[in-house]
């Protein structure tokens, strides 16, 4: 096959998806800048296919031209994985036009959607059909199911329903060679060899382009109750989690912990949200109990947990939402921490996981280390404690230049935090992925044999290196 020149490639792409869906001019910042506004790339073109056959044709043409492709959904990723590099030579493949709900199979508790379907639209389609699609993230109004699968997103319901991987039954994928893998199975059991579905999930666009997915549905709960509790320490939050597991069982659908400084940022930037109980306690916990029986049953069990927690001193104060709108407001406060932190200025994020039992000691040691090393450092510690996943973020000292702080301190801070994570047996990416941000840090913290096997998989599936190069693993 003869190689395509760049002008020939652009002509082929226009012919394939239509002139109006190949963007090379104008303001492309929505596609080229990352959500955190830390990095800006430059694409050769933004290409917006409308169906799977077009995606396959785009990949074939790019392969022929030797041009690499960066798949993008909602561009809400936090690890610089969904934007082009600054070379001006990569195709940014936006899946946003492929947003249809293809099919709901009620008896099989399954829904099939295209990759560009916005998560909130998927949740709503499920609810309209009388089901729950439990994946829930602060970015759900703009992230897509393709991006959720690409990153194996977590969110706030993992303690009960698992990560995106656990919610997926089948995939349709375009390979690096432009072949279509028709894997949209609704099967819950299929042991016919290597698990390609789970290989693709979490591969951040480096092994294939997900064009559609069949996802699991669940019965809607009869009632949901939400409580906000003040806890005297991280250890007390862990004790409360133990009580909630013991007494709520599968009813425990959310368990989030938020540090005082994280909540003070929400209070500062969004005072209208009225953050409860944060002023007199180092941490707050947001708990959710979903019940298949009734609201009264849910309330009885929830109050029992809170009573035990008060008796043991692991909760010092608590409010239980009395209405759906109060519950929504509590969740909205929790989900606003990322935005409040962005308002405060550029910052350093650590999306780490640890055994839940190790978290109190990890926090004590890392807080002390950072406070000793960097005078006035501000720690924004919050996250999915129920999953052992903390967003242990670091904000520059008050009044200092944030960009300068990142430039001079980011590597040092990362080393301090990640070395401690390693000592406690944790991971440096729990749910956001590796992207371009952590690709050169990962080898210091990931098992060398595992990394070698990952490189071999990448080499085997994408020998030309055209799918999202420089993300997750480097081949050079
Ligand atoms: P993008 O950002 O567009 O892409 C993310 C990665 O997936 C990239 O590597 C991209 O190349 C790849 N990709 C995208 N589409 C495809 C496809 N069709 N096929 C193959 N690869 C693809 N994340 C969590 O896990 N939990 C949270 O609680 C959470 N909360 C967030 C809250 C806020 C306010 C924000 C801004 C982000 C949050 N995130 C969270 C991060 C982000 O929303 C998730 O990573 C989400 O899954 C990304 O989806 P997206 O469609 O925006 O993907
Ligand atoms: C969340 O849990 C997201 O809100 C974002 O994963 C975390 O801002 C962050 O660091
Ligand atoms: Zn998170």
Short mmCIF file of C-alpha atoms and ligand atoms in Angstrom, two decimals:
data_model
loop_
_atom_site.label_atom_id
_atom_site.label_comp_id
_atom_site.label_asym_id
_atom_site.label_seq_id
_atom_site.Cartn_x
_atom_site.Cartn_y
_atom_site.Cartn_z
CA UNK A 1 0.00 0.00 0.00
CA UNK A 2 1.43 3.41 -0.94
CA UNK A 3 1.84 5.94 1.86
CA UNK A 4 -0.49 8.93 1.97
CA UNK A 5 0.96 12.44 2.16
CA UNK A 6 -0.58 14.81 4.73
CA UNK A 7 -2.63 16.74 2.10
CA UNK A 8 -3.84 13.40 0.71
CA UNK A 9 -4.74 12.26 4.23
CA UNK A 10 -6.79 15.41 4.87
CA UNK A 11 -8.62 14.96 1.55
CA UNK A 12 -9.38 11.31 2.42
CA UNK A 13 -10.61 12.29 5.91
CA UNK A 14 -12.90 14.98 4.45
CA UNK A 15 -14.23 12.51 1.95
CA UNK A 16 -14.82 9.93 4.72
CA UNK A 17 -16.61 12.00 7.40
CA UNK A 18 -17.68 15.10 5.47
CA UNK A 19 -15.97 18.49 5.15
CA UNK A 20 -17.73 20.02 8.14
CA UNK A 21 -16.44 17.28 10.44
CA UNK A 22 -12.75 17.82 9.72
CA UNK A 23 -11.72 20.92 11.67
CA UNK A 24 -8.35 22.53 11.05
CA UNK A 25 -9.04 26.20 11.71
CA UNK A 26 -10.71 28.46 14.23
CA UNK A 27 -10.79 28.08 17.99
CA UNK A 28 -10.09 24.40 18.69
CA UNK A 29 -9.22 24.92 22.37
CA UNK A 30 -12.15 22.74 23.54
CA UNK A 31 -10.36 19.81 21.87
CA UNK A 32 -6.74 20.85 22.33
CA UNK A 33 -6.61 22.06 25.92
CA UNK A 34 -6.86 19.72 28.91
CA UNK A 35 -9.60 20.19 31.51
CA UNK A 36 -7.16 21.38 34.17
CA UNK A 37 -5.79 24.03 31.79
CA UNK A 38 -2.27 22.83 32.43
CA UNK A 39 -1.43 21.66 28.90
CA UNK A 40 -2.32 22.79 25.39
CA UNK A 41 -1.66 20.70 22.27
CA UNK A 42 -2.05 21.33 18.54
CA UNK A 43 -3.84 18.88 16.26
CA UNK A 44 -3.27 18.33 12.55
CA UNK A 45 -7.06 18.13 12.40
CA UNK A 46 -10.02 17.41 14.66
CA UNK A 47 -12.00 14.62 13.01
CA UNK A 48 -15.58 13.86 14.07
CA UNK A 49 -16.85 10.57 12.58
CA UNK A 50 -20.57 9.76 12.70
CA UNK A 51 -20.46 5.96 12.79
CA UNK A 52 -18.23 2.95 13.37
CA UNK A 53 -17.46 2.37 9.68
CA UNK A 54 -16.20 5.97 9.45
CA UNK A 55 -13.98 5.47 12.52
CA UNK A 56 -12.51 2.36 10.86
CA UNK A 57 -11.88 4.27 7.61
CA UNK A 58 -10.25 7.16 9.50
CA UNK A 59 -7.91 4.76 11.32
CA UNK A 60 -6.97 3.00 8.07
CA UNK A 61 -6.19 6.31 6.37
CA UNK A 62 -4.12 7.53 9.34
CA UNK A 63 -2.23 4.22 9.42
CA UNK A 64 -1.48 4.61 5.71
CA UNK A 65 -0.17 8.13 6.33
CA UNK A 66 1.74 7.08 9.48
CA UNK A 67 -0.21 9.68 11.46
CA UNK A 68 -1.11 8.99 15.07
CA UNK A 69 -4.58 9.33 16.58
CA UNK A 70 -5.76 10.63 19.95
CA UNK A 71 -9.30 9.44 20.77
CA UNK A 72 -11.38 11.93 22.75
CA UNK A 73 -14.79 11.81 24.42
CA UNK A 74 -15.80 14.65 26.74
CA UNK A 75 -12.20 15.81 27.36
CA UNK A 76 -12.76 15.80 31.13
CA UNK A 77 -9.79 13.50 31.80
CA UNK A 78 -7.41 14.74 34.49
CA UNK A 79 -4.12 13.14 33.35
CA UNK A 80 -3.47 14.70 29.92
CA UNK A 81 -4.56 11.66 27.93
CA UNK A 82 -7.19 13.07 25.59
CA UNK A 83 -5.47 16.00 23.91
CA UNK A 84 -2.93 15.98 21.07
CA UNK A 85 0.74 16.73 21.70
CA UNK A 86 2.07 20.07 20.47
CA UNK A 87 3.60 18.74 17.23
CA UNK A 88 0.61 19.61 15.03
CA UNK A 89 0.90 16.16 13.44
CA UNK A 90 -1.74 14.11 15.32
CA UNK A 91 -5.38 13.54 14.43
CA UNK A 92 -7.73 14.30 17.32
CA UNK A 93 -10.58 11.80 16.88
CA UNK A 94 -13.67 13.11 18.68
CA UNK A 95 -16.37 10.49 19.34
CA UNK A 96 -18.93 13.11 20.39
CA UNK A 97 -21.18 12.71 17.35
CA UNK A 98 -21.57 9.00 18.05
CA UNK A 99 -23.93 9.45 20.98
CA UNK A 100 -26.95 7.23 20.30
CA UNK A 101 -28.60 4.79 22.68
CA UNK A 102 -28.83 1.78 20.38
CA UNK A 103 -30.83 -0.72 22.39
CA UNK A 104 -32.22 -1.60 25.83
CA UNK A 105 -32.62 -5.31 26.61
CA UNK A 106 -34.82 -5.22 29.71
CA UNK A 107 -34.86 -8.98 30.32
CA UNK A 108 -31.07 -9.10 30.10
CA UNK A 109 -30.67 -5.96 32.24
CA UNK A 110 -28.45 -4.42 29.56
CA UNK A 111 -28.17 -1.24 27.51
CA UNK A 112 -26.12 -0.71 24.35
CA UNK A 113 -24.87 2.80 23.60
CA UNK A 114 -22.40 4.48 21.30
CA UNK A 115 -19.09 5.59 22.79
CA UNK A 116 -19.84 9.32 22.62
CA UNK A 117 -23.01 9.01 24.71
CA UNK A 118 -22.70 11.46 27.62
CA UNK A 119 -22.83 9.60 30.94
CA UNK A 120 -25.78 11.65 32.22
CA UNK A 121 -27.78 10.80 29.08
CA UNK A 122 -27.05 7.13 29.63
CA UNK A 123 -28.19 7.39 33.26
CA UNK A 124 -31.39 9.12 32.13
CA UNK A 125 -32.12 6.59 29.36
CA UNK A 126 -31.75 3.80 31.93
CA UNK A 127 -34.03 5.57 34.40
CA UNK A 128 -36.70 6.22 31.77
CA UNK A 129 -36.74 2.48 31.10
CA UNK A 130 -37.14 1.84 34.87
CA UNK A 131 -33.53 0.90 35.64
CA UNK A 132 -30.46 2.23 37.36
CA UNK A 133 -27.13 2.76 35.59
CA UNK A 134 -25.00 3.35 38.66
CA UNK A 135 -21.81 4.94 37.34
CA UNK A 136 -21.70 8.47 38.78
CA UNK A 137 -18.97 11.14 38.54
CA UNK A 138 -18.80 14.87 39.13
CA UNK A 139 -18.15 15.25 35.39
CA UNK A 140 -21.17 13.17 34.32
CA UNK A 141 -22.76 16.10 32.45
CA UNK A 142 -19.93 16.07 29.89
CA UNK A 143 -17.86 12.87 30.12
CA UNK A 144 -18.76 10.04 27.74
CA UNK A 145 -19.11 6.30 28.25
CA UNK A 146 -16.21 5.79 25.79
CA UNK A 147 -13.99 7.94 28.02
CA UNK A 148 -15.30 6.20 31.14
CA UNK A 149 -14.37 2.84 29.62
CA UNK A 150 -11.08 4.21 28.28
CA UNK A 151 -10.08 5.28 31.80
CA UNK A 152 -12.01 2.60 33.73
CA UNK A 153 -13.56 5.48 35.67
CA UNK A 154 -14.54 5.03 39.31
CA UNK A 155 -16.72 7.69 40.90
CA UNK A 156 -18.97 7.62 43.92
CA UNK A 157 -20.87 4.31 43.66
CA UNK A 158 -17.91 1.93 43.34
CA UNK A 159 -18.24 0.63 46.89
CA UNK A 160 -21.42 -1.17 45.78
CA UNK A 161 -21.31 -1.48 41.95
CA UNK A 162 -17.60 -1.47 41.07
CA UNK A 163 -15.63 0.54 38.51
CA UNK A 164 -16.73 1.01 34.88
CA UNK A 165 -15.04 -2.32 34.05
CA UNK A 166 -17.44 -4.18 36.36
CA UNK A 167 -20.38 -2.52 34.63
CA UNK A 168 -19.46 -3.55 31.09
CA UNK A 169 -20.69 -6.65 29.28
CA UNK A 170 -19.38 -6.12 25.76
CA UNK A 171 -17.56 -3.73 23.44
CA UNK A 172 -17.36 -2.74 19.81
CA UNK A 173 -13.81 -1.62 19.03
CA UNK A 174 -11.84 -0.37 16.03
CA UNK A 175 -8.31 -1.82 16.10
CA UNK A 176 -5.09 -0.01 15.22
CA UNK A 177 -5.34 -1.65 11.78
CA UNK A 178 -8.83 -0.21 11.22
CA UNK A 179 -10.59 -3.56 11.71
CA UNK A 180 -13.89 -3.67 13.61
CA UNK A 181 -14.16 -6.12 16.54
CA UNK A 182 -17.88 -6.85 17.00
CA UNK A 183 -17.80 -7.71 20.69
CA UNK A 184 -21.13 -6.21 21.78
CA UNK A 185 -22.08 -9.30 23.72
CA UNK A 186 -24.66 -9.11 26.49
CA UNK A 187 -23.24 -12.32 27.97
CA UNK A 188 -22.44 -12.47 31.66
CA UNK A 189 -20.36 -15.60 31.16
CA UNK A 190 -17.95 -16.23 28.26
CA UNK A 191 -14.72 -18.14 28.79
CA UNK A 192 -13.62 -18.46 25.19
CA UNK A 193 -10.07 -17.27 25.61
CA UNK A 194 -8.25 -14.04 26.42
CA UNK A 195 -10.42 -11.30 27.83
CA UNK A 196 -10.12 -8.62 25.15
CA UNK A 197 -12.91 -6.56 26.67
CA UNK A 198 -11.05 -6.10 29.92
CA UNK A 199 -7.81 -5.44 28.05
CA UNK A 200 -9.43 -2.56 26.16
CA UNK A 201 -11.06 -1.11 29.28
CA UNK A 202 -8.62 1.20 31.03
CA UNK A 203 -6.20 1.24 28.06
CA UNK A 204 -6.80 5.00 27.57
CA UNK A 205 -7.09 4.84 23.80
CA UNK A 206 -3.70 3.14 23.34
CA UNK A 207 -4.93 -0.30 22.18
CA UNK A 208 -8.15 0.36 20.28
CA UNK A 209 -10.94 2.87 19.77
CA UNK A 210 -14.15 1.96 21.57
CA UNK A 211 -17.12 2.80 19.36
CA UNK A 212 -19.98 1.23 21.37
CA UNK A 213 -20.59 -0.70 24.57
CA UNK A 214 -23.15 -2.93 26.22
CA UNK A 215 -23.47 -1.96 29.88
CA UNK A 216 -25.20 -3.57 32.86
CA UNK A 217 -28.43 -2.19 34.30
CA UNK A 218 -29.73 -2.64 37.85
CA UNK A 219 -33.15 -2.37 39.48
CA UNK A 220 -33.87 1.13 40.79
CA UNK A 221 -33.64 1.19 44.59
CA UNK A 222 -36.93 1.74 46.46
CA UNK A 223 -35.30 4.44 48.59
CA UNK A 224 -32.03 6.27 48.98
CA UNK A 225 -30.88 8.05 52.13
CA UNK A 226 -27.90 10.35 52.43
CA UNK A 227 -26.13 11.46 55.61
CA UNK A 228 -23.34 13.93 56.27
CA UNK A 229 -21.29 13.19 59.38
CA UNK A 230 -18.51 15.03 61.19
CA UNK A 231 -15.72 12.63 62.22
CA UNK A 232 -12.87 13.43 64.61
CA UNK A 233 -10.13 11.73 62.56
CA UNK A 234 -9.38 9.57 59.51
CA UNK A 235 -9.20 6.53 61.80
CA UNK A 236 -12.75 7.30 62.98
CA UNK A 237 -13.91 7.58 59.37
CA UNK A 238 -12.48 4.11 58.73
CA UNK A 239 -14.27 2.80 61.84
CA UNK A 240 -17.53 4.31 60.57
CA UNK A 241 -16.96 2.59 57.22
CA UNK A 242 -16.63 -0.74 59.04
CA UNK A 243 -19.94 -0.15 60.85
CA UNK A 244 -21.65 0.82 57.60
CA UNK A 245 -20.42 -2.34 55.85
CA UNK A 246 -21.52 -4.50 58.75
CA UNK A 247 -25.00 -3.05 59.21
CA UNK A 248 -25.95 -1.88 55.71
CA UNK A 249 -24.39 -4.68 53.68
CA UNK A 250 -25.13 -4.19 49.97
CA UNK A 251 -27.21 -1.12 50.92
CA UNK A 252 -24.03 0.93 51.34
CA UNK A 253 -23.77 2.66 47.95
CA UNK A 254 -21.55 5.64 48.77
CA UNK A 255 -18.87 6.48 51.31
CA UNK A 256 -16.87 9.67 50.70
CA UNK A 257 -14.46 11.46 53.02
CA UNK A 258 -13.66 15.18 52.79
CA UNK A 259 -10.99 17.11 54.70
CA UNK A 260 -11.68 20.47 56.31
CA UNK A 261 -9.51 22.49 53.91
CA UNK A 262 -11.20 20.87 50.87
CA UNK A 263 -14.60 21.89 52.26
CA UNK A 264 -13.36 25.37 53.15
CA UNK A 265 -12.59 25.88 49.45
CA UNK A 266 -16.17 24.96 48.52
CA UNK A 267 -17.42 27.34 51.22
CA UNK A 268 -15.13 30.10 49.90
CA UNK A 269 -15.92 29.75 46.19
CA UNK A 270 -19.56 28.55 46.38
CA UNK A 271 -20.97 29.99 49.66
CA UNK A 272 -24.53 29.48 48.35
CA UNK A 273 -24.07 25.70 48.76
CA UNK A 274 -23.96 26.05 52.58
CA UNK A 275 -21.49 23.32 53.49
CA UNK A 276 -22.66 21.70 56.75
CA UNK A 277 -20.60 20.93 59.87
CA UNK A 278 -17.18 21.62 58.36
CA UNK A 279 -15.94 24.36 60.65
CA UNK A 280 -15.47 22.32 63.83
CA UNK A 281 -14.17 19.02 62.54
CA UNK A 282 -11.08 17.89 60.62
CA UNK A 283 -13.08 15.57 58.32
CA UNK A 284 -16.62 15.00 57.15
CA UNK A 285 -18.07 11.82 55.64
CA UNK A 286 -20.90 11.53 53.12
CA UNK A 287 -22.70 8.18 53.31
CA UNK A 288 -25.46 6.82 51.12
CA UNK A 289 -27.76 3.90 51.88
CA UNK A 290 -29.88 2.47 49.05
CA UNK A 291 -32.66 0.13 50.03
CA UNK A 292 -34.64 -2.34 47.95
CA UNK A 293 -37.55 -2.41 50.49
CA UNK A 294 -38.75 1.04 51.60
CA UNK A 295 -37.74 4.46 52.87
CA UNK A 296 -38.76 3.53 56.43
CA UNK A 297 -36.56 0.42 56.33
CA UNK A 298 -33.64 2.43 54.92
CA UNK A 299 -34.02 5.11 57.61
CA UNK A 300 -34.21 2.57 60.44
CA UNK A 301 -30.99 0.85 59.35
CA UNK A 302 -29.19 4.13 58.68
CA UNK A 303 -30.13 5.58 62.07
CA UNK A 304 -28.93 2.40 63.75
CA UNK A 305 -25.49 2.83 62.15
CA UNK A 306 -25.31 6.49 63.16
CA UNK A 307 -26.37 5.68 66.77
CA UNK A 308 -23.62 3.07 67.08
CA UNK A 309 -21.15 5.53 65.56
CA UNK A 310 -22.10 8.26 68.08
CA UNK A 311 -21.77 5.76 70.97
CA UNK A 312 -18.27 4.78 69.84
CA UNK A 313 -17.21 8.37 69.31
CA UNK A 314 -16.50 7.94 65.62
CA UNK A 315 -19.14 10.54 64.69
CA UNK A 316 -19.42 13.83 66.58
CA UNK A 317 -22.34 15.34 64.66
CA UNK A 318 -24.50 14.34 61.69
CA UNK A 319 -27.35 15.43 59.43
CA UNK A 320 -29.58 13.10 57.43
CA UNK A 321 -31.12 14.56 54.26
CA UNK A 322 -34.90 14.88 54.64
CA UNK A 323 -35.66 15.20 50.95
CA UNK A 324 -34.26 14.34 47.55
CA UNK A 325 -33.26 17.96 47.00
CA UNK A 326 -31.34 18.05 50.31
CA UNK A 327 -29.56 14.83 49.36
CA UNK A 328 -28.72 16.26 45.94
CA UNK A 329 -27.29 19.36 47.57
CA UNK A 330 -25.02 17.28 49.82
CA UNK A 331 -23.73 15.38 46.78
CA UNK A 332 -23.35 18.64 44.89
CA UNK A 333 -21.11 19.98 47.68
CA UNK A 334 -18.98 16.85 47.49
CA UNK A 335 -18.74 17.06 43.69
CA UNK A 336 -17.80 20.75 43.81
CA UNK A 337 -14.43 20.22 45.49
CA UNK A 338 -12.61 19.75 42.16
CA UNK A 339 -14.15 22.94 40.74
CA UNK A 340 -13.48 24.91 43.94
CA UNK A 341 -9.88 23.75 43.83
CA UNK A 342 -9.61 24.84 40.20
CA UNK A 343 -10.99 28.28 41.21
CA UNK A 344 -8.31 28.49 43.90
CA UNK A 345 -5.61 27.96 41.26
CA UNK A 346 -3.38 25.39 39.55
CA UNK A 347 -2.64 22.49 41.87
CA UNK A 348 -1.01 19.09 42.15
CA UNK A 349 -3.35 16.07 42.10
CA UNK A 350 -2.68 12.61 43.51
CA UNK A 351 -5.30 9.98 42.74
CA UNK A 352 -4.02 7.18 44.94
CA UNK A 353 -5.33 3.94 46.34
CA UNK A 354 -4.29 2.09 49.46
CA UNK A 355 -5.66 -0.72 51.58
CA UNK A 356 -8.37 1.02 53.64
CA UNK A 357 -6.65 -0.20 56.82
CA UNK A 358 -3.46 1.71 55.88
CA UNK A 359 -5.13 5.04 55.18
CA UNK A 360 -5.05 6.65 58.67
CA UNK A 361 -1.32 6.04 59.06
CA UNK A 362 -0.62 7.05 55.44
CA UNK A 363 -2.40 10.38 55.92
CA UNK A 364 -0.67 11.07 59.26
CA UNK A 365 2.80 10.39 57.84
CA UNK A 366 2.33 12.18 54.51
CA UNK A 367 0.70 15.26 56.09
CA UNK A 368 3.62 15.53 58.52
CA UNK A 369 6.22 15.05 55.78
CA UNK A 370 4.77 17.68 53.45
CA UNK A 371 4.15 20.21 56.23
CA UNK A 372 7.75 19.82 57.36
CA UNK A 373 9.18 20.13 53.83
CA UNK A 374 7.01 22.98 52.49
CA UNK A 375 6.07 25.75 54.87
CA UNK A 376 2.41 26.73 54.53
CA UNK A 377 1.53 23.90 52.10
CA UNK A 378 -2.26 23.42 51.82
CA UNK A 379 -3.56 19.84 51.64
CA UNK A 380 -6.81 19.14 49.83
CA UNK A 381 -7.52 15.60 50.96
CA UNK A 382 -10.81 14.00 49.95
CA UNK A 383 -12.14 11.03 48.05
CA UNK A 384 -13.72 7.64 47.87
CA UNK A 385 -12.70 6.24 51.26
CA UNK A 386 -15.04 3.27 50.77
CA UNK A 387 -12.76 2.17 47.89
CA UNK A 388 -9.47 3.09 49.58
CA UNK A 389 -9.09 5.89 47.01
CA UNK A 390 -7.94 9.35 48.12
CA UNK A 391 -7.51 12.50 46.09
CA UNK A 392 -4.57 13.66 48.12
CA UNK A 393 -4.12 17.00 46.39
CA UNK A 394 -1.65 19.75 47.13
CA UNK A 395 -2.30 23.47 46.79
CA UNK A 396 0.45 26.10 46.94
CA UNK A 397 0.84 28.13 50.15
CA UNK A 398 -1.64 31.00 50.43
CA UNK A 399 -0.65 34.02 48.37
CA UNK A 400 2.14 32.28 46.45
CA UNK A 401 2.39 32.00 42.67
CA UNK A 402 0.66 28.72 41.75
CA UNK A 403 2.43 28.25 38.39
CA UNK A 404 5.80 28.87 40.02
CA UNK A 405 4.90 26.41 42.79
CA UNK A 406 4.13 23.73 40.21
CA UNK A 407 7.32 24.44 38.29
CA UNK A 408 9.59 24.26 41.31
CA UNK A 409 7.83 21.83 43.65
CA UNK A 410 5.71 19.38 41.66
CA UNK A 411 8.39 16.71 41.13
CA UNK A 412 9.51 16.90 44.73
CA UNK A 413 5.95 16.72 46.09
CA UNK A 414 5.11 13.79 43.79
CA UNK A 415 8.18 11.88 44.92
CA UNK A 416 7.34 12.43 48.60
CA UNK A 417 3.71 11.34 48.16
CA UNK A 418 4.31 8.43 45.78
CA UNK A 419 7.24 7.02 47.76
CA UNK A 420 4.97 6.92 50.80
CA UNK A 421 2.16 5.34 48.74
CA UNK A 422 4.64 2.66 47.63
CA UNK A 423 5.74 1.95 51.20
CA UNK A 424 2.11 1.38 52.17
CA UNK A 425 1.48 -0.97 49.21
CA UNK A 426 -0.69 1.46 47.20
CA UNK A 427 -1.11 2.58 43.59
CA UNK A 428 -0.31 5.99 42.06
CA UNK A 429 -3.46 5.93 39.93
CA UNK A 430 -6.72 4.63 41.35
CA UNK A 431 -9.25 5.87 38.80
CA UNK A 432 -8.02 8.72 36.58
CA UNK A 433 -5.45 6.68 34.66
CA UNK A 434 -1.87 7.35 33.60
CA UNK A 435 -2.23 9.49 30.46
CA UNK A 436 0.75 11.63 29.52
CA UNK A 437 0.98 13.09 33.01
CA UNK A 438 2.20 9.96 34.78
CA UNK A 439 3.70 7.95 31.91
CA UNK A 440 7.26 8.73 32.98
CA UNK A 441 6.52 8.33 36.69
CA UNK A 442 4.87 4.93 36.39
CA UNK A 443 8.10 2.93 35.83
CA UNK A 444 9.33 4.01 39.29
CA UNK A 445 6.26 2.57 40.99
CA UNK A 446 4.93 -0.28 38.82
CA UNK A 447 6.28 -3.82 38.89
CA UNK A 448 8.92 -4.04 36.12
CA UNK A 449 7.65 -7.37 34.81
CA UNK A 450 4.09 -6.04 34.60
CA UNK A 451 5.33 -2.98 32.71
CA UNK A 452 7.30 -5.20 30.32
CA UNK A 453 4.18 -7.28 29.60
CA UNK A 454 2.19 -4.08 29.01
CA UNK A 455 4.79 -2.96 26.44
CA UNK A 456 4.57 -6.32 24.67
CA UNK A 457 0.77 -6.03 24.49
CA UNK A 458 1.02 -2.52 23.06
CA UNK A 459 3.62 -3.69 20.52
CA UNK A 460 1.47 -6.64 19.47
CA UNK A 461 -1.79 -4.73 19.07
CA UNK A 462 -0.40 -1.46 17.71
CA UNK A 463 3.01 -2.20 16.14
CA UNK A 464 2.95 1.08 14.21
CA UNK A 465 2.38 2.99 17.46
CA UNK A 466 -0.41 5.14 16.05
CA UNK A 467 -2.93 4.93 18.91
CA UNK A 468 -2.39 7.64 21.54
CA UNK A 469 1.42 7.30 21.62
CA UNK A 470 3.23 8.59 24.70
CA UNK A 471 0.34 7.71 26.97
CA UNK A 472 0.27 4.85 29.55
CA UNK A 473 3.52 3.15 28.32
CA UNK A 474 6.32 4.29 26.08
CA UNK A 475 7.80 1.85 23.61
CA UNK A 476 11.04 3.77 23.08
P1 LIG B 1 -11.68 11.99 27.76
O1 LIG B 1 -11.16 12.93 28.76
O2 LIG B 1 -12.05 12.54 26.45
O3 LIG B 1 -10.60 10.82 27.52
C1 LIG B 1 -10.02 10.14 28.61
C2 LIG B 1 -9.10 9.01 28.08
O4 LIG B 1 -9.90 8.02 27.43
C3 LIG B 1 -8.09 9.48 27.04
O5 LIG B 1 -6.93 8.71 27.17
C4 LIG B 1 -8.77 9.19 25.72
O6 LIG B 1 -7.86 8.98 24.66
C5 LIG B 1 -9.52 7.91 26.06
N1 LIG B 1 -10.78 7.75 25.29
C6 LIG B 1 -11.82 8.61 25.22
N2 LIG B 1 -12.79 8.10 24.44
C7 LIG B 1 -12.34 6.89 24.02
C8 LIG B 1 -12.87 5.88 23.17
N3 LIG B 1 -14.06 6.02 22.63
N4 LIG B 1 -12.13 4.78 22.95
C9 LIG B 1 -10.90 4.63 23.50
N5 LIG B 1 -10.35 5.56 24.30
C10 LIG B 1 -11.05 6.67 24.56
N6 LIG B 1 -12.85 10.26 37.12
C11 LIG B 1 -13.13 9.22 37.92
O7 LIG B 1 -12.70 8.10 37.66
N7 LIG B 1 -13.91 9.38 39.04
C12 LIG B 1 -14.44 10.57 39.38
O8 LIG B 1 -15.11 10.68 40.40
C13 LIG B 1 -14.18 11.68 38.53
N8 LIG B 1 -14.71 12.90 38.81
C14 LIG B 1 -14.40 13.96 38.00
C15 LIG B 1 -14.93 15.21 38.31
C16 LIG B 1 -14.63 16.31 37.53
C17 LIG B 1 -15.23 17.65 37.86
C18 LIG B 1 -13.77 16.16 36.40
C19 LIG B 1 -13.43 17.32 35.51
C20 LIG B 1 -13.25 14.92 36.08
C21 LIG B 1 -13.55 13.81 36.88
N9 LIG B 1 -13.04 12.54 36.59
C22 LIG B 1 -13.34 11.48 37.40
C23 LIG B 1 -12.16 12.36 35.42
C24 LIG B 1 -12.90 12.12 34.07
O9 LIG B 1 -14.17 12.70 34.07
C25 LIG B 1 -12.98 10.63 33.77
O10 LIG B 1 -11.68 10.14 33.54
C26 LIG B 1 -13.86 10.28 32.58
O11 LIG B 1 -13.97 8.88 32.51
C27 LIG B 1 -13.32 10.81 31.25
O12 LIG B 1 -14.34 10.71 30.26
P2 LIG B 1 -14.25 11.62 28.94
O13 LIG B 1 -15.34 11.20 28.02
O14 LIG B 1 -14.21 13.04 29.30
O15 LIG B 1 -12.86 11.13 28.35
C1 LIG B 2 -13.56 13.27 42.30
O1 LIG B 2 -13.61 12.26 42.98
C2 LIG B 2 -12.75 13.26 41.05
O2 LIG B 2 -14.21 14.29 42.58
C3 LIG B 2 -11.78 14.42 40.89
O3 LIG B 2 -12.11 12.05 40.86
C4 LIG B 2 -10.71 14.41 41.93
O4 LIG B 2 -10.19 16.72 41.66
C5 LIG B 2 -9.77 15.61 41.94
O5 LIG B 2 -8.62 15.42 42.29
ZN1 LIG B 3 -12.58 10.57 42.33
#
